[in-house]
Amino acid sequence: MNPQQYVQEKAAASGSSFYYAFLFMPEQRRQAITAFYAFCREIDDVVDEVTDPGVAHTKLAWWRSELSKAFAGEASHPVTKALIPHVQAFGIPEAPLRSVIDGCEMDLSQTRYLDYPNLQRYCHLVAGVVGEVAARIFGQTQSATTDYAHKLGQALQLTNILRDVGEDAMRGRIYLPVNELQQFDVKANEILERKHSDRFVALMRFQSERAHGLYDEALALLPAEDRRAQKPGLMMASIYRTLLREIERDNFQVLHQRVALTPLRKFWLAWKMQALGRM
């Protein structure tokens, strides 16, 4: 299996909504974003699948070393071999790739966030900088598009957090800010024990309104000159915002199930943005 096949299989196997946004891209850009997405998946899998934190730290240290070697022309992993040929073409720096590792590594030692600014920093590292790199690959021409990408990344990540409250609880993680749990009188152990309540629904509704606000802010920040080039990101916004509305419609039943859109619906939402330019 060559590097291109490896990253393609990595992206397709994840079942992520990102995959549907890639389908409509020109070949070179699709190869670049697929390789970058596969890199993000590799890092995320270290944290989610390695049960020993010491081993996970060692693996992430290896990835940092691999990045340094890859940017020096000595890539050894299929993912970096697939990604590095696109670095110059799309102006992808090493720093945001390292930020992704830093953000994922936070999950090994931090299972709570005291307030929203602390959660924002995490979301920026694991999603905002991902949006920044993706925007470059999509064809960014305006500097203001970076601000849009950062904001959209935060909106997507917060949607992920709301979808995965139950799954994260089973790993002992609570991403909802501690001071906001206190504000809505939701105890941490209620989430860890996955107890649904009216107080939990109120807390989640507060979070979902914040996420909608982030989507609105992101769209307002996108320069008109880059709207066409950034359609893949807008596809993601459409898919994830639809998912957020499904979570709301289901009264935030996320503690015992994973709310998801069907592949056909994701494809339809992506196609609608590509062909009609609307969500």
Short mmCIF file of C-alpha atoms in Angstrom, two decimals, residues 6 18-19 31 60 65 73 85 87 91 103 117 119 128 131 187 190 193 201 219 242 249-250:
data_model
loop_
_atom_site.label_atom_id
_atom_site.label_comp_id
_atom_site.label_asym_id
_atom_site.label_seq_id
_atom_site.Cartn_x
_atom_site.Cartn_y
_atom_site.Cartn_z
CA TYR A 6 -2.97 4.64 3.16
CA PHE A 18 -15.09 15.63 6.54
CA TYR A 19 -14.85 12.89 3.93
CA GLN A 31 -4.95 14.67 -1.95
CA LEU A 60 3.14 11.62 20.53
CA SER A 65 10.15 13.86 15.92
CA GLY A 73 12.88 15.84 3.86
CA PRO A 85 4.70 16.94 -1.08
CA VAL A 87 3.45 21.56 2.12
CA GLY A 91 1.96 27.01 2.36
CA GLY A 103 -4.04 19.79 21.89
CA PRO A 117 -11.80 30.35 28.05
CA LEU A 119 -12.07 25.07 26.83
CA GLY A 128 -9.07 25.98 15.17
CA GLY A 131 -9.38 24.92 10.17
CA LYS A 187 -23.00 17.52 39.22
CA GLU A 190 -24.39 12.85 37.15
CA GLU A 193 -23.10 8.17 35.56
CA VAL A 201 -31.00 19.66 29.13
CA LEU A 219 -19.88 32.89 8.48
CA THR A 242 -27.65 20.02 10.91
CA ARG A 249 -34.57 17.94 18.34
CA ASP A 250 -33.75 14.74 20.23
#
